[in-house]
mmCIF file of C-alpha atoms in Angstrom:
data_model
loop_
_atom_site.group_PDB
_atom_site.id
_atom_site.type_symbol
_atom_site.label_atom_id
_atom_site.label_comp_id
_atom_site.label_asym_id
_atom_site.label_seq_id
_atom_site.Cartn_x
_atom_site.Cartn_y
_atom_site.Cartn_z
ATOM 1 C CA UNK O 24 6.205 22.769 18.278
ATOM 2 C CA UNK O 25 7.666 22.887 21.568
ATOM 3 C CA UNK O 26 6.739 20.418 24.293
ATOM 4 C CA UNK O 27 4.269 22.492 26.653
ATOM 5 C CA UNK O 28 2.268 22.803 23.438
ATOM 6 C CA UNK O 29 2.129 19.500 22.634
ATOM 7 C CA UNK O 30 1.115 18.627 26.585
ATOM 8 C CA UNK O 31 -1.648 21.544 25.984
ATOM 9 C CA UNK O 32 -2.712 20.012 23.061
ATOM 10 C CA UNK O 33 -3.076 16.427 24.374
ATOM 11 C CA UNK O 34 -4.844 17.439 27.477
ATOM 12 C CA UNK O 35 -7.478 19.491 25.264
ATOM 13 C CA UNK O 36 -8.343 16.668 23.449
ATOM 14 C CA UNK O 37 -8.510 14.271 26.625
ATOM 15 C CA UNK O 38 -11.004 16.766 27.670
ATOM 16 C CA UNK O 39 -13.332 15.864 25.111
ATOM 17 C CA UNK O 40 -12.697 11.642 25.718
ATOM 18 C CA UNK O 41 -15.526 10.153 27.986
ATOM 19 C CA UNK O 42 -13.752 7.051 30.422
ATOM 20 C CA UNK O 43 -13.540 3.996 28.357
ATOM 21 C CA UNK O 44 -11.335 1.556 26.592
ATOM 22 C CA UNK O 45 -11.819 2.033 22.637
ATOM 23 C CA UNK O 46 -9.688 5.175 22.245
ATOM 24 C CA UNK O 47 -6.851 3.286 24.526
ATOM 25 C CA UNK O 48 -6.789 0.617 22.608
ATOM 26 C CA UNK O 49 -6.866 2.931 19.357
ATOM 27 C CA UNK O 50 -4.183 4.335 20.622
ATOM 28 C CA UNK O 51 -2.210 1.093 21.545
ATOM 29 C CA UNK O 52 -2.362 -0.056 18.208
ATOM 30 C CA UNK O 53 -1.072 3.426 16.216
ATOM 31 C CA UNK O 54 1.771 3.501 18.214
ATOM 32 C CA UNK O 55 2.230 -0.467 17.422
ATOM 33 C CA UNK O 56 1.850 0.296 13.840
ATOM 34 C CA UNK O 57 4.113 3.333 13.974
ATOM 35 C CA UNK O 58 6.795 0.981 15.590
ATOM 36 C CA UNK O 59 6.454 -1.629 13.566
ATOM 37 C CA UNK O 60 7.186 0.312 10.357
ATOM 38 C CA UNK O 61 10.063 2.054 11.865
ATOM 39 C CA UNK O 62 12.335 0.235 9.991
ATOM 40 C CA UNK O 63 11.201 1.115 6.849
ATOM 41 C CA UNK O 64 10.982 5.223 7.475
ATOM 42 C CA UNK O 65 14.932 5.582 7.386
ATOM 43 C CA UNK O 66 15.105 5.919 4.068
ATOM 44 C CA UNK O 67 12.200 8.341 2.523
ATOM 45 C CA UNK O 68 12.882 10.121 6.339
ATOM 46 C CA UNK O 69 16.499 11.128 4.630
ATOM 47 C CA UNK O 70 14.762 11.998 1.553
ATOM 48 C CA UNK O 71 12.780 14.390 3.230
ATOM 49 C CA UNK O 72 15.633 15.978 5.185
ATOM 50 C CA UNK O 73 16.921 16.353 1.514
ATOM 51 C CA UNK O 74 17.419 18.245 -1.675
ATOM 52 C CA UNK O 75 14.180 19.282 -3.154
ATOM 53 C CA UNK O 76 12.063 19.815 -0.358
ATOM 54 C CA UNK O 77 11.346 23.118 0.379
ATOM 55 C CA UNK O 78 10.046 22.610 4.543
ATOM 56 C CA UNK O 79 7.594 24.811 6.364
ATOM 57 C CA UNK O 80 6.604 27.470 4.291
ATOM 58 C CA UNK O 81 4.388 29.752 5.734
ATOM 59 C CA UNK O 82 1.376 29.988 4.733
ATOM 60 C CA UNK O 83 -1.424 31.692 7.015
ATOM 61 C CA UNK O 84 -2.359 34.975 8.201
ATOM 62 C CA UNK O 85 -0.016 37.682 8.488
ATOM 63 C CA UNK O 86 1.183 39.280 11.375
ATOM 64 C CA UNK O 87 -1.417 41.818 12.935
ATOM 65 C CA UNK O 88 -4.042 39.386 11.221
ATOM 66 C CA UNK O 89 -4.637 36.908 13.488
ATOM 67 C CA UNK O 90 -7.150 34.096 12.051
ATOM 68 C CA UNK O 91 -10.672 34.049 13.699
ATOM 69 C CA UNK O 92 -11.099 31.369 16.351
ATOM 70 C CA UNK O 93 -13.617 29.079 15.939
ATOM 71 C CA UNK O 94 -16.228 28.052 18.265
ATOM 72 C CA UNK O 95 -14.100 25.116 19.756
ATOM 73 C CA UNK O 96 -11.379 26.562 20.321
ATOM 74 C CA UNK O 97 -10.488 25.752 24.332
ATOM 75 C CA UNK O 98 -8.353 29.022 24.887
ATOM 76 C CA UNK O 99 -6.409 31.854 23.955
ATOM 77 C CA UNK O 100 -2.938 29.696 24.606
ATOM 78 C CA UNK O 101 -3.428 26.948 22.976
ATOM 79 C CA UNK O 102 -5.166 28.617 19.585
ATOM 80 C CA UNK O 103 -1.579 30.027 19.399
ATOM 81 C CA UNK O 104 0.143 26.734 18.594
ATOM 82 C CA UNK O 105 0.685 27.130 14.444
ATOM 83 C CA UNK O 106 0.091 24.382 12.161
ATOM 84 C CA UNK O 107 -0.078 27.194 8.875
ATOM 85 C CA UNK O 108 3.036 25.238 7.183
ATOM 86 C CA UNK O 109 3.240 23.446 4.164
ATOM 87 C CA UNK O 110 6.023 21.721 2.940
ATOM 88 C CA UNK O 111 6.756 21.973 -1.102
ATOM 89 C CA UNK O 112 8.243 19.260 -3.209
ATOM 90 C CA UNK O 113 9.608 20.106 -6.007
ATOM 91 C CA UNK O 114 10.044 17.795 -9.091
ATOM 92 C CA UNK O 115 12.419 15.724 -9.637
ATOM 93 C CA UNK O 116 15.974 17.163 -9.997
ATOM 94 C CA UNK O 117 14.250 20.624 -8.030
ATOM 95 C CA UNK O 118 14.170 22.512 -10.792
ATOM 96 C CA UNK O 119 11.765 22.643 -14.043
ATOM 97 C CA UNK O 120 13.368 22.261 -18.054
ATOM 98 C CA UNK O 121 13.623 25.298 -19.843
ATOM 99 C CA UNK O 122 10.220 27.132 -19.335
ATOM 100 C CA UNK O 123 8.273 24.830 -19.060
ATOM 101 C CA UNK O 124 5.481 24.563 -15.972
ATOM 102 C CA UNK O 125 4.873 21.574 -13.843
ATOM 103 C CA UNK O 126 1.266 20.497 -12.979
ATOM 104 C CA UNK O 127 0.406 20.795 -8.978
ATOM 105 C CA UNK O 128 -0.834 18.682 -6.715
ATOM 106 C CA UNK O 129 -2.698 19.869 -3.237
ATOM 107 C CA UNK O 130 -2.054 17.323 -0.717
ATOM 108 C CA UNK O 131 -4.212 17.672 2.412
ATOM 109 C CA UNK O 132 -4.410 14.404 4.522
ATOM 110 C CA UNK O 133 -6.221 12.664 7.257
ATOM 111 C CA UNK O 134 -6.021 12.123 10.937
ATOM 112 C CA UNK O 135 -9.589 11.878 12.447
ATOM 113 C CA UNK O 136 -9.549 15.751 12.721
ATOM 114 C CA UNK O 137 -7.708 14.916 15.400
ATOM 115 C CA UNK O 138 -3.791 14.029 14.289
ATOM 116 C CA UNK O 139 -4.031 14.753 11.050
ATOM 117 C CA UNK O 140 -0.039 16.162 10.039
ATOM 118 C CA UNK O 141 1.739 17.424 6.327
ATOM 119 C CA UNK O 142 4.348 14.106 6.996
ATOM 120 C CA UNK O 143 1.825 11.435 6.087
ATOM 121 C CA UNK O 144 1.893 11.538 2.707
ATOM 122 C CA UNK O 145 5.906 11.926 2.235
ATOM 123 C CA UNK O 146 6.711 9.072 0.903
ATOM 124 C CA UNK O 147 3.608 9.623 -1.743
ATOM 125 C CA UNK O 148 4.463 12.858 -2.409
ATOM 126 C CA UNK O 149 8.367 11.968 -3.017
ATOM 127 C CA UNK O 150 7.115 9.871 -5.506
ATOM 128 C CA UNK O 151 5.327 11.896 -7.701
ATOM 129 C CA UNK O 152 8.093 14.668 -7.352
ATOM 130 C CA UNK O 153 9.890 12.017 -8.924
ATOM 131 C CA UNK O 154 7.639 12.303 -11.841
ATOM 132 C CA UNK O 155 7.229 15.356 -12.885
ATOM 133 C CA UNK O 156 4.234 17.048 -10.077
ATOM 134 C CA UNK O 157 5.269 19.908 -7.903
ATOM 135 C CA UNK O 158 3.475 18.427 -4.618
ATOM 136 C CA UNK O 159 2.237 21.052 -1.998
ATOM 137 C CA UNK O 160 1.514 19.044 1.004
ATOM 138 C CA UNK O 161 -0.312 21.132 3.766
ATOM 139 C CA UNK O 162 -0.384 21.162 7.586
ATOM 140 C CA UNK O 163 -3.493 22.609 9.294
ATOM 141 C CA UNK O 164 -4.916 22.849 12.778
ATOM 142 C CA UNK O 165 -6.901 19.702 14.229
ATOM 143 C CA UNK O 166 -8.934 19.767 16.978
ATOM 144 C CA UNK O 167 -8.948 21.100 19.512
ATOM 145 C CA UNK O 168 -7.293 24.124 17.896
ATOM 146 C CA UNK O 169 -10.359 24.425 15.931
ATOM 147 C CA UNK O 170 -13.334 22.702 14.947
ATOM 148 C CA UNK O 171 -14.201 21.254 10.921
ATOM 149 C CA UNK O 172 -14.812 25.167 9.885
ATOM 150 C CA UNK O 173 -11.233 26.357 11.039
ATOM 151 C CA UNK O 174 -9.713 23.426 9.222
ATOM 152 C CA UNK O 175 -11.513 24.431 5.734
ATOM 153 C CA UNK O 176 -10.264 27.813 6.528
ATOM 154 C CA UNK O 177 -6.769 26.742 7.049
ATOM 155 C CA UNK O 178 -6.941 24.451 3.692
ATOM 156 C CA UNK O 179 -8.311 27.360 1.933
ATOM 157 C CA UNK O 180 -5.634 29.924 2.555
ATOM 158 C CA UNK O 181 -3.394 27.303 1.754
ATOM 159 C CA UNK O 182 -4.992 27.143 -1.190
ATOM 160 C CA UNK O 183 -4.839 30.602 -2.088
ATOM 161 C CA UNK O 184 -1.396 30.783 -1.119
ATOM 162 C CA UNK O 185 -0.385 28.473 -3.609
ATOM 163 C CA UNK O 186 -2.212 30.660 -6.680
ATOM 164 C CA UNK O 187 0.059 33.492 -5.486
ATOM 165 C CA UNK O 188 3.090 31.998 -4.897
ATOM 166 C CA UNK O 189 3.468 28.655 -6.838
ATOM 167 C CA UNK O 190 4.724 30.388 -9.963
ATOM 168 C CA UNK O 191 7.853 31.172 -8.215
ATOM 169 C CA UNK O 192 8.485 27.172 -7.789
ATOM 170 C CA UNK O 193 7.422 27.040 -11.662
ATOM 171 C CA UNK O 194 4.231 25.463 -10.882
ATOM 172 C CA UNK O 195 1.239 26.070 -13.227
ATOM 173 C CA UNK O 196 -1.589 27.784 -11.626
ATOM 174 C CA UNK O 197 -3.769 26.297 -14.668
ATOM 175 C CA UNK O 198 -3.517 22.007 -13.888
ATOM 176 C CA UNK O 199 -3.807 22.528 -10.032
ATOM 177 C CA UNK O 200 -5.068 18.933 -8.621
ATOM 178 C CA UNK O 201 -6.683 19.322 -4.894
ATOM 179 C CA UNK O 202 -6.223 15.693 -3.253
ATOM 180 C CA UNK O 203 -7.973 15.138 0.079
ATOM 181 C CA UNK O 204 -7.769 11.681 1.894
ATOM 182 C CA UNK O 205 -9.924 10.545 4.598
ATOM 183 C CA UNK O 206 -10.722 13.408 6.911
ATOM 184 C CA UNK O 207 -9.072 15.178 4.322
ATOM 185 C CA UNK O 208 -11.116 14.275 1.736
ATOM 186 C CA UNK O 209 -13.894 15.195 3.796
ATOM 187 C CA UNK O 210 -12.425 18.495 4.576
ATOM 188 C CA UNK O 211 -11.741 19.339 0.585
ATOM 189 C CA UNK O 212 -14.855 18.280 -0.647
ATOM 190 C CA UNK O 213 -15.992 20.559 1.863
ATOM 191 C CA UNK O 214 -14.207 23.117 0.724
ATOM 192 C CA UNK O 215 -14.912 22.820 -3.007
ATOM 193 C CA UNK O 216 -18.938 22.547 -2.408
ATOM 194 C CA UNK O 217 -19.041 25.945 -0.580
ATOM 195 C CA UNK O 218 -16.393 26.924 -3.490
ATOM 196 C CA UNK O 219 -19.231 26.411 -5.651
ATOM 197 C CA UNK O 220 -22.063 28.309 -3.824
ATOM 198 C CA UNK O 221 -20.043 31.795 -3.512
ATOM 199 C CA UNK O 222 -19.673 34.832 -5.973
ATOM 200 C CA UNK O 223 -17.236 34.061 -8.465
ATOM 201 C CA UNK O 224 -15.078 37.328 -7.279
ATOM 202 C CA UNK O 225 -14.400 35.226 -4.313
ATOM 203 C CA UNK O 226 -13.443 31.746 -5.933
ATOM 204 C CA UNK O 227 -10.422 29.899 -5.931
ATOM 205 C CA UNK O 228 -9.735 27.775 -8.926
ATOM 206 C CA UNK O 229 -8.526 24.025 -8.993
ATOM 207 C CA UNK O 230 -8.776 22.471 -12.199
ATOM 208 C CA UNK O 231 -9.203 18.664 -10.620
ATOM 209 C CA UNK O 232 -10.108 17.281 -7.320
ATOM 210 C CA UNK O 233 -9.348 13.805 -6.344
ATOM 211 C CA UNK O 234 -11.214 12.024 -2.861
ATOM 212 C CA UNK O 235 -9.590 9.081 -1.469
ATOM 213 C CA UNK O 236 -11.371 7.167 1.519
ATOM 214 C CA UNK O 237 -13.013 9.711 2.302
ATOM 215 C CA UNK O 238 -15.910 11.012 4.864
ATOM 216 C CA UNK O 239 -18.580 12.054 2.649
ATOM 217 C CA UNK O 240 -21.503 11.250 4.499
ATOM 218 C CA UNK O 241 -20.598 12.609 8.304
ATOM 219 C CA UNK O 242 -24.257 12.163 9.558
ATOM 220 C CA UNK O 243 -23.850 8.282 9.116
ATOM 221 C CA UNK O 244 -19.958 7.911 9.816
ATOM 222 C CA UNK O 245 -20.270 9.126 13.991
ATOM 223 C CA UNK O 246 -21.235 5.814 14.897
ATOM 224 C CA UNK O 247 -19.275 3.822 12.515
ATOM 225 C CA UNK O 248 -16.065 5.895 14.080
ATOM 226 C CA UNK O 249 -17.053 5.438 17.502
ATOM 227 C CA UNK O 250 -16.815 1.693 17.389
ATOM 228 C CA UNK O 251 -13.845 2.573 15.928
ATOM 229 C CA UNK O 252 -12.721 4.284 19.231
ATOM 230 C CA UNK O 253 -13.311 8.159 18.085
ATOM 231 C CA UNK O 254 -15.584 8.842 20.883
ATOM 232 C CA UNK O 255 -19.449 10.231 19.134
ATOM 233 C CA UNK O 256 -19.022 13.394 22.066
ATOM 234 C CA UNK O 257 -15.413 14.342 20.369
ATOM 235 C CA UNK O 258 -16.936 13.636 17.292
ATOM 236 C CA UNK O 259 -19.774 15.744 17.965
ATOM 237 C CA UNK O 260 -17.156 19.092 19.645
ATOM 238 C CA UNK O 261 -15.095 18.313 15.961
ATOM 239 C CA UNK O 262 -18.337 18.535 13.749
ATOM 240 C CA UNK O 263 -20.978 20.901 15.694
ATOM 241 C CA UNK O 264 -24.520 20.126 16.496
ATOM 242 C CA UNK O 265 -25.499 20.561 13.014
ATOM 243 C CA UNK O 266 -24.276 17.421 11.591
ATOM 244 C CA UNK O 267 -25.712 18.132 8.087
ATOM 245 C CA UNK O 268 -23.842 21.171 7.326
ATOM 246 C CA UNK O 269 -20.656 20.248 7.307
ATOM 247 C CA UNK O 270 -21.376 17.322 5.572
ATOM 248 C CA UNK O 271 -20.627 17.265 1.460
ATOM 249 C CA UNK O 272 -22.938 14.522 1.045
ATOM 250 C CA UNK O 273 -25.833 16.310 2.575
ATOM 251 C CA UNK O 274 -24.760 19.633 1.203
ATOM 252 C CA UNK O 275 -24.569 18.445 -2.697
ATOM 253 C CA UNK O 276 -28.323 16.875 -2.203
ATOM 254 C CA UNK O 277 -29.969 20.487 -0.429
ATOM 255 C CA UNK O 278 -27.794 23.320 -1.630
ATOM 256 C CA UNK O 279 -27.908 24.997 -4.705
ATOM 257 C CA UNK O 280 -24.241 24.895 -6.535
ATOM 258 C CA UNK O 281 -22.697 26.922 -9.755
ATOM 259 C CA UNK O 282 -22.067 23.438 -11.303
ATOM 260 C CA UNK O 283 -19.988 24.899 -13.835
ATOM 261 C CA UNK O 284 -17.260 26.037 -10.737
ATOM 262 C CA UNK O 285 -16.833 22.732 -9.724
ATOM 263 C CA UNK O 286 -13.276 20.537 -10.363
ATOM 264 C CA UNK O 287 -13.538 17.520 -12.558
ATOM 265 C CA UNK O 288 -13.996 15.209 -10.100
ATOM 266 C CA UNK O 289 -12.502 11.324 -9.632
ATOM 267 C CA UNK O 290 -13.095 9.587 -6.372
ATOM 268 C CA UNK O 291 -11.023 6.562 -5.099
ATOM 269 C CA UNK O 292 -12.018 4.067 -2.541
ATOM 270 C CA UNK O 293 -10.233 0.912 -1.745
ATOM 271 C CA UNK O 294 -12.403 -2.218 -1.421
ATOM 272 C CA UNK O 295 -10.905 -3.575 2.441
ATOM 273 C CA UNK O 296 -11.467 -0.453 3.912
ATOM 274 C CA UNK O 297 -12.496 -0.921 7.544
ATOM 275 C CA UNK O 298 -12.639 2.650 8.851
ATOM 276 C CA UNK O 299 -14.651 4.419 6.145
ATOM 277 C CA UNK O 300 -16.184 1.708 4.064
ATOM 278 C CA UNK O 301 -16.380 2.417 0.120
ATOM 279 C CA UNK O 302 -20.040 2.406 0.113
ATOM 280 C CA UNK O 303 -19.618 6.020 1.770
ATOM 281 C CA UNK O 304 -17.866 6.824 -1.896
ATOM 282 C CA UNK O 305 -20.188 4.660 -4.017
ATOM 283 C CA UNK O 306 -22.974 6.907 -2.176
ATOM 284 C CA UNK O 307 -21.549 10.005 -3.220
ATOM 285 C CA UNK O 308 -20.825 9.148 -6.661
ATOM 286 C CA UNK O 309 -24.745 8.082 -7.256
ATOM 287 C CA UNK O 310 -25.744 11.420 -5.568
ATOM 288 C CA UNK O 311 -23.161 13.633 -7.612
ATOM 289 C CA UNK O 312 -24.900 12.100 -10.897
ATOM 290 C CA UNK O 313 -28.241 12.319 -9.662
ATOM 291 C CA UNK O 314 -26.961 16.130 -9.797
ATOM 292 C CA UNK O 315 -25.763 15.386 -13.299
ATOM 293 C CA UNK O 316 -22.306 16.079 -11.963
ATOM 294 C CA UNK O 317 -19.739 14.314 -13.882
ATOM 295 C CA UNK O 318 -17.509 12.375 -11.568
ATOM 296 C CA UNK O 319 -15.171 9.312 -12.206
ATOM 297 C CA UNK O 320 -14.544 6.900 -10.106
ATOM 298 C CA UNK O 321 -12.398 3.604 -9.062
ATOM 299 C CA UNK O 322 -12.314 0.876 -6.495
ATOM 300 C CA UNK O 323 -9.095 -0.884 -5.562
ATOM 301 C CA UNK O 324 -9.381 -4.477 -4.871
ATOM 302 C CA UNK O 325 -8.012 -5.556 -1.476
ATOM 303 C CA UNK O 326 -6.944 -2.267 -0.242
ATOM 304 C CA UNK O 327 -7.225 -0.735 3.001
ATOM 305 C CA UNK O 328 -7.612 2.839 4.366
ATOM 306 C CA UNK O 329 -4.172 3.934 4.620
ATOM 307 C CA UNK O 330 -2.427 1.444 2.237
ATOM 308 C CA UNK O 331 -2.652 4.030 -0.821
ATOM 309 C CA UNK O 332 0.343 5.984 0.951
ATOM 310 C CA UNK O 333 1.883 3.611 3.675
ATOM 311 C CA UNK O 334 1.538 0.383 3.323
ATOM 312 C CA UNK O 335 2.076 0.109 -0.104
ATOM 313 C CA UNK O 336 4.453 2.288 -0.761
ATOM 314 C CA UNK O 337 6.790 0.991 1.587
ATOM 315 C CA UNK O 338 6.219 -2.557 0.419
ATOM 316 C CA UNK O 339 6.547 -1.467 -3.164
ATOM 317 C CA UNK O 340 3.768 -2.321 -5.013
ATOM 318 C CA UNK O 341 2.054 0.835 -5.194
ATOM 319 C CA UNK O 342 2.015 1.164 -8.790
ATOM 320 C CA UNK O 343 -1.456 0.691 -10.136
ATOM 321 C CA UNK O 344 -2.875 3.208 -7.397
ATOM 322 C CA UNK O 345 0.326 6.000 -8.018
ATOM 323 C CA UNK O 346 0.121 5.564 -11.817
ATOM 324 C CA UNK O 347 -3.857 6.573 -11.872
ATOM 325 C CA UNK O 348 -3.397 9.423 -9.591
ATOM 326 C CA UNK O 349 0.336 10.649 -12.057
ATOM 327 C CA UNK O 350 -2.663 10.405 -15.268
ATOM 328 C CA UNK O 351 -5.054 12.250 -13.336
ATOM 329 C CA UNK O 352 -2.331 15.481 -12.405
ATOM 330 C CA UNK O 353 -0.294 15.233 -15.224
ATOM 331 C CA UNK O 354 -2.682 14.859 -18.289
ATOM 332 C CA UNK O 355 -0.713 11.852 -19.340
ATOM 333 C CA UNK O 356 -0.876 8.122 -19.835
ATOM 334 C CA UNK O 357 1.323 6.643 -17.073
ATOM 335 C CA UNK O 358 2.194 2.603 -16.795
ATOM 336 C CA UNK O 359 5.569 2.330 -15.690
ATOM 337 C CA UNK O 360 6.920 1.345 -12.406
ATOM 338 C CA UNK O 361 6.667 3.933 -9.883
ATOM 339 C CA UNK O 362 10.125 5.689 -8.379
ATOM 340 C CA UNK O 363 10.509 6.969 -4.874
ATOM 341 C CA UNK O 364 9.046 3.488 -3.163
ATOM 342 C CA UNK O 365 9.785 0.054 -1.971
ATOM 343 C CA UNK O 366 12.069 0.635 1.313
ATOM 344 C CA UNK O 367 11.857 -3.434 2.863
ATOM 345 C CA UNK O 368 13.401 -6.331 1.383
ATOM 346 C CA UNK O 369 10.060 -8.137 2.084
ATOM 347 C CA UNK O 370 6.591 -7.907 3.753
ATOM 348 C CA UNK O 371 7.337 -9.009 7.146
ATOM 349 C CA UNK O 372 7.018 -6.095 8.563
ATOM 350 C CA UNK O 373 4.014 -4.461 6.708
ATOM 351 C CA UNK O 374 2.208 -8.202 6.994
ATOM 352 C CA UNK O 375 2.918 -7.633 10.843
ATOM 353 C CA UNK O 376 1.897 -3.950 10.887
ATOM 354 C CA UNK O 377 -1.403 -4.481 8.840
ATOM 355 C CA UNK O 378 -2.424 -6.780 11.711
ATOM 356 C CA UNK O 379 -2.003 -3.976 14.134
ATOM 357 C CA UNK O 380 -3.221 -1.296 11.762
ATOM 358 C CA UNK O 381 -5.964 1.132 13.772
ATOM 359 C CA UNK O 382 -7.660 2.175 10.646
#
């Protein structure tokens, strides 16, 4: 992305930011936290600059075939910036044995809607390359290239994209795992909800879908994020008036879904999550059975919001969380110690960048 486009982008969003202090100081303390862990990124960083990473694959429209704008986007120049990449790691060794197929994994992360980008979950996605999954981890636009409807439109080609092509990679189009975290999650479950309410000519298939942190309940979470120093007017320009309809939680209670269309579902919430409390999860789980929608579940003790692919995994001790998701893709009982993490001697600096830690 080339610097005018990342000076468009930042004064779009400005535009949305009433004068204040939270977003400042939210600000402040990402860049703190990015510092701080600094140290730690050499190594994965090289990984990723490595064998077995196949980087920026196109994925969206084709030429002649622009995407539609959505209603927020600001202009003509700066809908042009593309974010239709997604990076593909392949498992371990970049190639699969004989003929056999590896199970997928969708990666779509967070960022407020806001600064959301395909490098969060490298180091998480490294890891379970290392074990077997052939990770597809996928960039889309954030606002203000588009409000919450061009992101599930991005995530959905990407999607799509993968049932086409993934076969080439040796991936198996029939154990495809969507994983959404945070805004992510939000945007996936989303995605799979609507999945559920159209014809089944115009589908696509995922066998499994697995929320982490995530934004189920958007109607309640504006204020909760705006103390959090996501202003409630950006907030509002992300989501649209109508709060309710591009919520999942409020969607699953009103709409009428093909039940049968729906992922097996597992939600994961950790249990010192400040940004998105786990009640928000807990919520959705008791409405998705009051549906009689199967859905498992699991709370992590002591965990924070981004700890499930930063914190942890740099510190090493991501097992427990990484060996539950490696069951969930792969089918398979996994209790072993997790490969691909652990890049500090010790927890000084992820003790000091927890402290500083915006979400």
């Amino acid at each position: 992305m080339a610097l005018y486009e990342l000076v468009l982008a930042a004064v779009g969003l400005l535009g949305f930011l009433v004068v204040g202090y939270k977003w400042m100081i939210a600000v402040a303390r990402l860049w703190s936290f990015a510092m701080v862990l600094l140290p730690a990124w050499g190594r994965p960083l090289r990984g990723y600059f490595g064998c077995g990473i196949v980087r920026n694959v196109y994925y969206g429209p084709e030429p002649g075939h622009p995407a539609p704008r959505g209603p927020a986007s600001p202009g003509p120049l700066l809908y042009r910036i593309t974010r239709n990449y997604l990076d593909l790691y392949l498992p371990y060794g970049g190639e699969s044995k004989g003929n056999k197929k590896s199970p997928v994994a969708i990666l779509v992360w967070g960022g407020a809607w806001t600064i959301g980008y395909k490098l969060w979950p490298f180091i998480l996605a490294q890891s379970l390359a290392k074990h077997g999954v052939l990770c597809v981890v996928v960039d889309y636009r954030n606002f203000p290239q588009g409000n919450v409807d061009v992101m599930v439109e991005d995530i959905e080609r990407a999607i799509f994209w993968v049932h086409a092509n993934i076969g080439r990679y040796a991936g198996d189009t029939d154990n495809i795992t969507l994983v959404g975290q945070s805004a992510g999650a939000h945007l996936t479950t989303l995605s799979v909800l609507r999945n559920a309410q159209r014809p089944p000519e115009d589908r696509y298939h995922v066998r499994k879908y697995v929320g982490i942190s995530g934004a189920y309940n958007i109607v309640d979470l504006g204020p909760i994020l705006d103390r959090h120093g996501l202003d409630q007017n950006l907030f509002m320009a992300i989501m649209g008036e109508d709060l309710k309809s591009h919520s999942p939680f409020h969607l699953l209670k009103e709409a009428a879904l093909d039940t049968p269309a729906l992922p097996l579902i597992t939600l994961v919430h950790g249990t010192k999550d400040k940004t998105i409390g786990p009640q928000f999860t807990m919520d959705f789980v008791e409405e998705l059975r009051r549906k009689k929608i199967h859905v498992d579940w699991k709370l992590f003790s002591g965990k924070s919001h981004t700890d499930f692919f930063l914190e942890d995994m740099i510190e090493g001790v991501g097992d427990n969380f990484v060996n539950y998701l490696l069951e969930i893709i792969t089918e398979k009982p996994h209790d072993g110690p997790i490969k691909g993490q652990g890049f500090v001697s010790h927890s000084f600096f992820v003790n000091i960048a927890r402290l500083v830690n915006p979400f």
